[in-house]
CSV table of C-alpha atoms in Angstrom, one decimal:
chain,number,residue,atom,x,y,z
R,1,MET,CA,108.8,94.9,87.4
R,2,VAL,CA,111.3,96.8,88.4
R,3,LYS,CA,112.5,96.5,92.0
R,4,TYR,CA,113.9,100.3,93.1
R,5,CYS,CA,115.2,101.6,96.4
R,6,ALA,CA,113.1,105.0,96.4
R,7,GLU,CA,115.8,107.1,99.0
R,8,THR,CA,119.1,106.4,96.9
R,9,ALA,CA,116.4,107.6,93.7
R,10,ALA,CA,116.2,110.8,95.6
R,11,ALA,CA,119.5,110.7,96.8
R,12,ARG,CA,120.6,110.6,93.2
R,13,GLY,CA,118.6,113.0,91.5
R,14,ALA,CA,117.1,110.5,89.6
R,15,TYR,CA,113.1,111.8,90.1
R,16,THR,CA,111.2,114.3,88.4
R,17,SER,CA,110.7,118.3,89.0
R,18,LEU,CA,107.7,119.6,88.8
R,19,ALA,CA,106.2,123.1,89.5
R,20,PRO,CA,102.7,124.1,90.5
R,21,GLY,CA,100.5,123.1,87.7
R,22,GLU,CA,103.2,121.5,85.6
R,23,SER,CA,102.9,118.0,84.5
R,24,VAL,CA,104.7,115.6,82.3
R,25,THR,CA,103.6,112.9,79.7
R,26,VAL,CA,105.1,109.8,79.7
R,27,SER,CA,104.7,107.0,76.7
R,28,HIS,CA,104.5,103.7,77.8
R,29,ASP,CA,104.8,100.8,74.9
R,30,LEU,CA,102.3,98.9,76.2
R,31,GLY,CA,102.8,96.0,72.7
R,32,ALA,CA,106.1,95.4,74.8
R,33,ALA,CA,104.8,93.9,77.3
R,34,TYR,CA,101.0,92.4,76.5
R,35,HIS,CA,99.5,90.5,73.3
R,36,PHE,CA,97.0,92.3,71.4
R,37,THR,CA,96.6,89.8,68.5
R,38,PRO,CA,93.2,88.7,69.4
R,39,SER,CA,92.1,92.5,68.7
R,40,ILE,CA,92.8,92.9,64.4
R,41,GLY,CA,90.4,93.7,62.5
R,42,GLY,CA,88.5,95.2,65.1
R,43,VAL,CA,87.9,98.0,68.5
R,44,SER,CA,88.5,96.0,71.4
R,45,THR,CA,87.8,97.4,75.2
R,46,TYR,CA,90.9,97.3,77.5
R,47,LYS,CA,91.0,98.2,81.2
R,48,ILE,CA,94.4,100.3,81.3
R,49,ALA,CA,96.2,101.9,84.5
R,50,PRO,CA,99.2,101.4,86.0
R,51,SER,CA,100.0,98.5,88.7
R,52,SER,CA,100.3,100.5,91.1
R,53,ASN,CA,98.7,104.4,91.6
R,54,VAL,CA,101.5,104.9,94.4
R,55,PHE,CA,104.2,107.8,93.7
R,56,HIS,CA,106.8,108.7,95.8
R,57,ILE,CA,107.5,112.6,96.7
R,58,VAL,CA,111.0,114.3,97.4
R,59,ASP,CA,110.8,117.1,99.4
R,60,ASP,CA,113.1,119.8,100.0
R,61,ALA,CA,114.5,118.2,102.6
R,62,GLY,CA,115.2,114.8,100.4
R,63,MET,CA,112.9,113.3,102.7
R,64,VAL,CA,110.6,110.1,100.5
R,65,SER,CA,106.9,110.0,101.2
R,66,THR,CA,103.8,108.7,99.1
R,67,MET,CA,100.8,109.1,97.5
R,68,LYS,CA,97.8,108.4,95.9
R,69,ALA,CA,97.3,109.3,91.9
R,70,LYS,CA,93.5,109.2,90.7
R,71,THR,CA,94.0,107.5,87.0
R,72,ASN,CA,91.3,106.7,84.3
R,73,THR,CA,89.7,103.4,84.5
R,74,SER,CA,89.4,101.9,80.3
R,75,TYR,CA,90.1,103.6,77.2
R,76,ALA,CA,88.2,102.5,73.9
R,77,LEU,CA,91.0,101.5,71.3
R,78,LYS,CA,91.1,100.5,67.9
R,79,LEU,CA,94.6,98.6,67.6
R,80,SER,CA,96.7,98.1,64.7
R,81,GLY,CA,100.6,97.4,63.2
R,82,VAL,CA,102.9,95.1,65.6
R,83,LEU,CA,100.5,94.2,68.2
R,84,SER,CA,102.7,91.5,70.0
R,85,VAL,CA,106.2,91.5,70.6
R,86,ALA,CA,108.6,88.3,71.8
R,87,ARG,CA,110.6,88.6,74.3
R,88,PRO,CA,113.9,87.0,75.7
R,89,ALA,CA,113.2,83.0,76.2
R,90,SER,CA,114.0,82.1,79.6
R,91,GLN,CA,117.2,79.7,80.1
R,92,LYS,CA,117.8,76.7,82.4
R,93,GLY,CA,120.4,75.1,84.0
R,94,ALA,CA,122.8,75.0,87.1
R,95,PHE,CA,124.3,78.2,86.9
R,96,LYS,CA,124.6,77.9,82.6
R,97,LYS,CA,123.2,81.3,81.5
R,98,PHE,CA,124.8,84.7,82.8
R,99,LYS,CA,125.1,87.2,80.5
R,100,GLY,CA,127.0,90.2,80.2
R,101,CYS,CA,128.4,89.1,83.9
R,102,SER,CA,131.9,89.3,85.0
R,103,SER,CA,133.8,86.5,87.3
R,104,SER,CA,133.4,88.0,90.2
R,105,GLN,CA,129.8,89.0,89.5
R,106,LYS,CA,128.7,85.1,89.0
R,107,ASN,CA,130.1,84.5,92.2
R,108,THR,CA,128.4,87.3,93.8
R,109,ILE,CA,124.8,85.8,92.0
R,110,GLN,CA,125.6,82.4,93.2
R,111,THR,CA,126.0,83.7,97.0
R,112,ALA,CA,123.3,85.7,97.0
R,113,ALA,CA,121.3,82.6,94.9
R,114,SER,CA,122.1,80.5,97.5
R,115,SER,CA,121.0,83.0,100.3
R,116,ALA,CA,117.6,83.3,98.0
R,117,ASN,CA,117.1,79.9,98.6
R,118,THR,CA,117.7,80.2,102.6
R,119,TYR,CA,115.6,82.5,103.0
R,120,ALA,CA,112.7,80.8,100.5
R,121,SER,CA,113.0,78.2,102.4
R,122,ARG,CA,113.2,79.3,106.2
R,123,SER,CA,110.3,81.3,105.6
R,124,LEU,CA,107.8,78.9,104.4
R,125,SER,CA,109.0,76.2,107.1
R,126,TYR,CA,107.8,78.7,109.5
R,127,LEU,CA,104.2,79.1,108.1
R,128,GLU,CA,104.0,75.6,108.1
R,129,GLU,CA,104.5,75.4,111.6
R,130,ILE,CA,102.3,77.4,113.1
R,131,ASP,CA,98.7,77.5,113.0
R,132,GLY,CA,97.7,80.9,114.4
R,133,SER,CA,98.6,84.4,114.9
R,134,THR,CA,102.4,85.0,116.0
R,135,LYS,CA,104.0,88.1,116.7
R,136,ARG,CA,106.3,87.4,113.4
R,137,TYR,CA,103.1,86.6,111.5
R,138,LYS,CA,101.1,89.9,112.5
R,139,TYR,CA,104.1,92.3,112.4
R,140,TRP,CA,104.7,91.0,108.6
R,141,PHE,CA,101.2,90.0,107.4
R,142,GLY,CA,98.5,91.6,109.4
R,143,ALA,CA,95.9,90.1,111.5
R,144,TYR,CA,95.7,85.8,111.4
R,145,SER,CA,93.3,84.1,109.4
R,146,SER,CA,93.4,81.0,107.7
R,147,GLY,CA,92.6,81.7,104.5
R,148,ARG,CA,94.6,84.6,105.1
R,149,LYS,CA,97.6,81.9,105.8
R,150,GLY,CA,96.4,80.2,103.6
R,151,THR,CA,97.8,82.5,100.7
R,152,VAL,CA,100.7,83.4,102.1
R,153,GLN,CA,102.4,79.9,102.5
R,154,SER,CA,101.3,79.2,98.6
R,155,HIS,CA,103.3,82.2,97.5
R,156,TYR,CA,105.9,80.8,99.6
R,157,SER,CA,106.1,77.4,98.4
R,158,ARG,CA,105.7,78.6,94.8
R,159,ILE,CA,108.8,80.7,95.9
R,160,ALA,CA,110.7,77.7,97.4
R,161,TRP,CA,110.0,75.5,95.1
R,162,TYR,CA,112.3,76.8,92.5
R,163,ASP,CA,115.7,77.1,93.1
R,164,TYR,CA,117.9,80.2,92.2
R,165,THR,CA,121.1,78.7,91.9
R,166,ARG,CA,119.4,76.3,89.1
R,167,ASP,CA,115.7,77.8,87.5
R,168,TYR,CA,116.6,81.1,86.7
R,169,ALA,CA,119.2,83.2,84.4
R,170,TYR,CA,120.7,86.1,85.4
R,171,ASP,CA,122.1,89.5,82.7
R,172,CYS,CA,124.6,91.7,83.7
R,173,SER,CA,124.4,93.7,81.7
R,174,THR,CA,120.8,94.9,80.3
R,175,CYS,CA,119.8,97.5,83.5
R,176,ASP,CA,121.7,100.5,84.2
R,177,ARG,CA,119.2,102.5,86.3
R,178,ALA,CA,121.1,104.0,89.1
R,179,GLU,CA,118.3,103.2,91.5
R,180,ALA,CA,117.4,100.0,90.6
R,181,PHE,CA,118.6,96.5,92.0
R,182,ALA,CA,116.5,94.2,89.9
R,183,TYR,CA,113.6,93.8,86.7
R,184,VAL,CA,111.6,90.8,85.6
R,185,TYR,CA,109.5,90.4,83.1
R,186,PRO,CA,106.5,89.0,85.4
R,187,SER,CA,104.9,86.5,83.2
R,188,SER,CA,107.9,85.2,81.3
R,189,PHE,CA,109.6,83.4,83.6
R,190,GLY,CA,113.2,82.4,84.0
R,191,THR,CA,115.6,85.8,83.5
R,192,ILE,CA,116.4,88.2,86.0
R,193,TYR,CA,117.7,91.0,85.0
R,194,LEU,CA,120.3,92.9,87.8
R,195,CYS,CA,120.7,96.7,88.6
R,196,PRO,CA,123.5,98.9,89.7
R,197,GLN,CA,121.6,99.1,93.2
R,198,PHE,CA,122.4,94.9,93.6
R,199,TRP,CA,125.8,94.8,93.8
R,200,GLU,CA,126.0,98.3,95.8
R,201,ALA,CA,123.7,96.5,98.4
R,202,PRO,CA,124.8,93.6,101.5
R,203,ASN,CA,124.5,90.2,100.7
R,204,THR,CA,121.8,89.2,103.6
R,205,GLY,CA,120.9,91.1,107.1
R,206,PRO,CA,118.2,93.7,107.5
R,207,GLY,CA,116.6,96.1,104.6
R,208,GLN,CA,116.7,95.4,100.5
R,209,THR,CA,119.8,93.4,100.0
R,210,ARG,CA,121.0,90.9,97.7
R,211,ALA,CA,119.4,87.9,98.3
R,212,ARG,CA,116.1,90.2,98.6
R,213,ALA,CA,116.2,92.0,95.1
R,214,THR,CA,114.4,89.4,93.1
R,215,PRO,CA,111.1,91.0,92.0
R,216,SER,CA,108.8,88.5,91.6
R,217,PHE,CA,106.7,86.0,88.5
R,218,THR,CA,103.6,85.4,87.9
R,219,ARG,CA,104.0,82.0,88.4
R,220,HIS,CA,105.1,82.6,92.2
R,221,VAL,CA,102.3,84.9,93.5
R,222,ALA,CA,99.1,86.5,91.9
R,223,PHE,CA,100.6,90.1,93.1
R,224,ARG,CA,103.0,93.2,92.5
R,225,HIS,CA,104.8,94.9,94.1
R,226,HIS,CA,104.7,98.2,95.6
R,227,TRP,CA,106.6,98.6,98.5
R,228,ARG,CA,110.5,97.9,98.6
R,229,ASN,CA,111.6,98.7,101.8
R,230,GLN,CA,110.9,97.3,105.0
R,231,ARG,CA,109.0,100.4,106.6
R,232,PRO,CA,107.0,100.7,104.0
R,233,CYS,CA,105.9,97.3,103.6
R,234,LEU,CA,105.2,97.2,107.0
R,235,ARG,CA,102.8,100.1,106.5
R,236,ALA,CA,101.4,99.0,103.8
R,237,VAL,CA,100.2,95.6,106.4
R,238,TRP,CA,99.3,98.3,109.0
R,239,TRP,CA,96.6,100.0,106.8
R,240,ARG,CA,95.0,97.1,106.2
């Protein structure tokens, strides 16, 4: 899962231009993300769809908007060959594991990790204190219900349980996507791959910052990100 900034991608021309009626084909290596070995020797049916059907569009003025695409629902496949790929094992320790990080980058990560811990703990404390709708809750999460609030609180509880200064490894050398902040393998907990936008962002403040740059692991939450910046996140709340 990659966290990126659509506006930065647009400004840097990191997008694909299509003329009317034109299409583009992109091959995705599903074996790098999913384990298909149970299918050996037979035919299995999988529901294969993108985690998000929302696409960003850049108009002639360079402004970014979104549209939803239609997708097919499932395919019948007979699989062969290498059906699983080992991912890098996560590493633990009090900032014992950096890959390709300079001294300056390590200091930047430490500051951002500490700020991320503060964000998570303060958010959880706030949710634990409220028992009804508040302006702040409605602003970010929409209509209040005890079940919905419980879901939000459980996500923040799992996020706050882990310490960004201790429980994660940081890779500074793998990602070179100019528009991206960071990415993770959601089901492989522990390693965070930092991208160029991470180093350019402020540590804290409104909008996208280093302290908010990390995508979520499935160990944290049972959903996927579809929007990254403040305005589209709020639109997602208002649409619900």
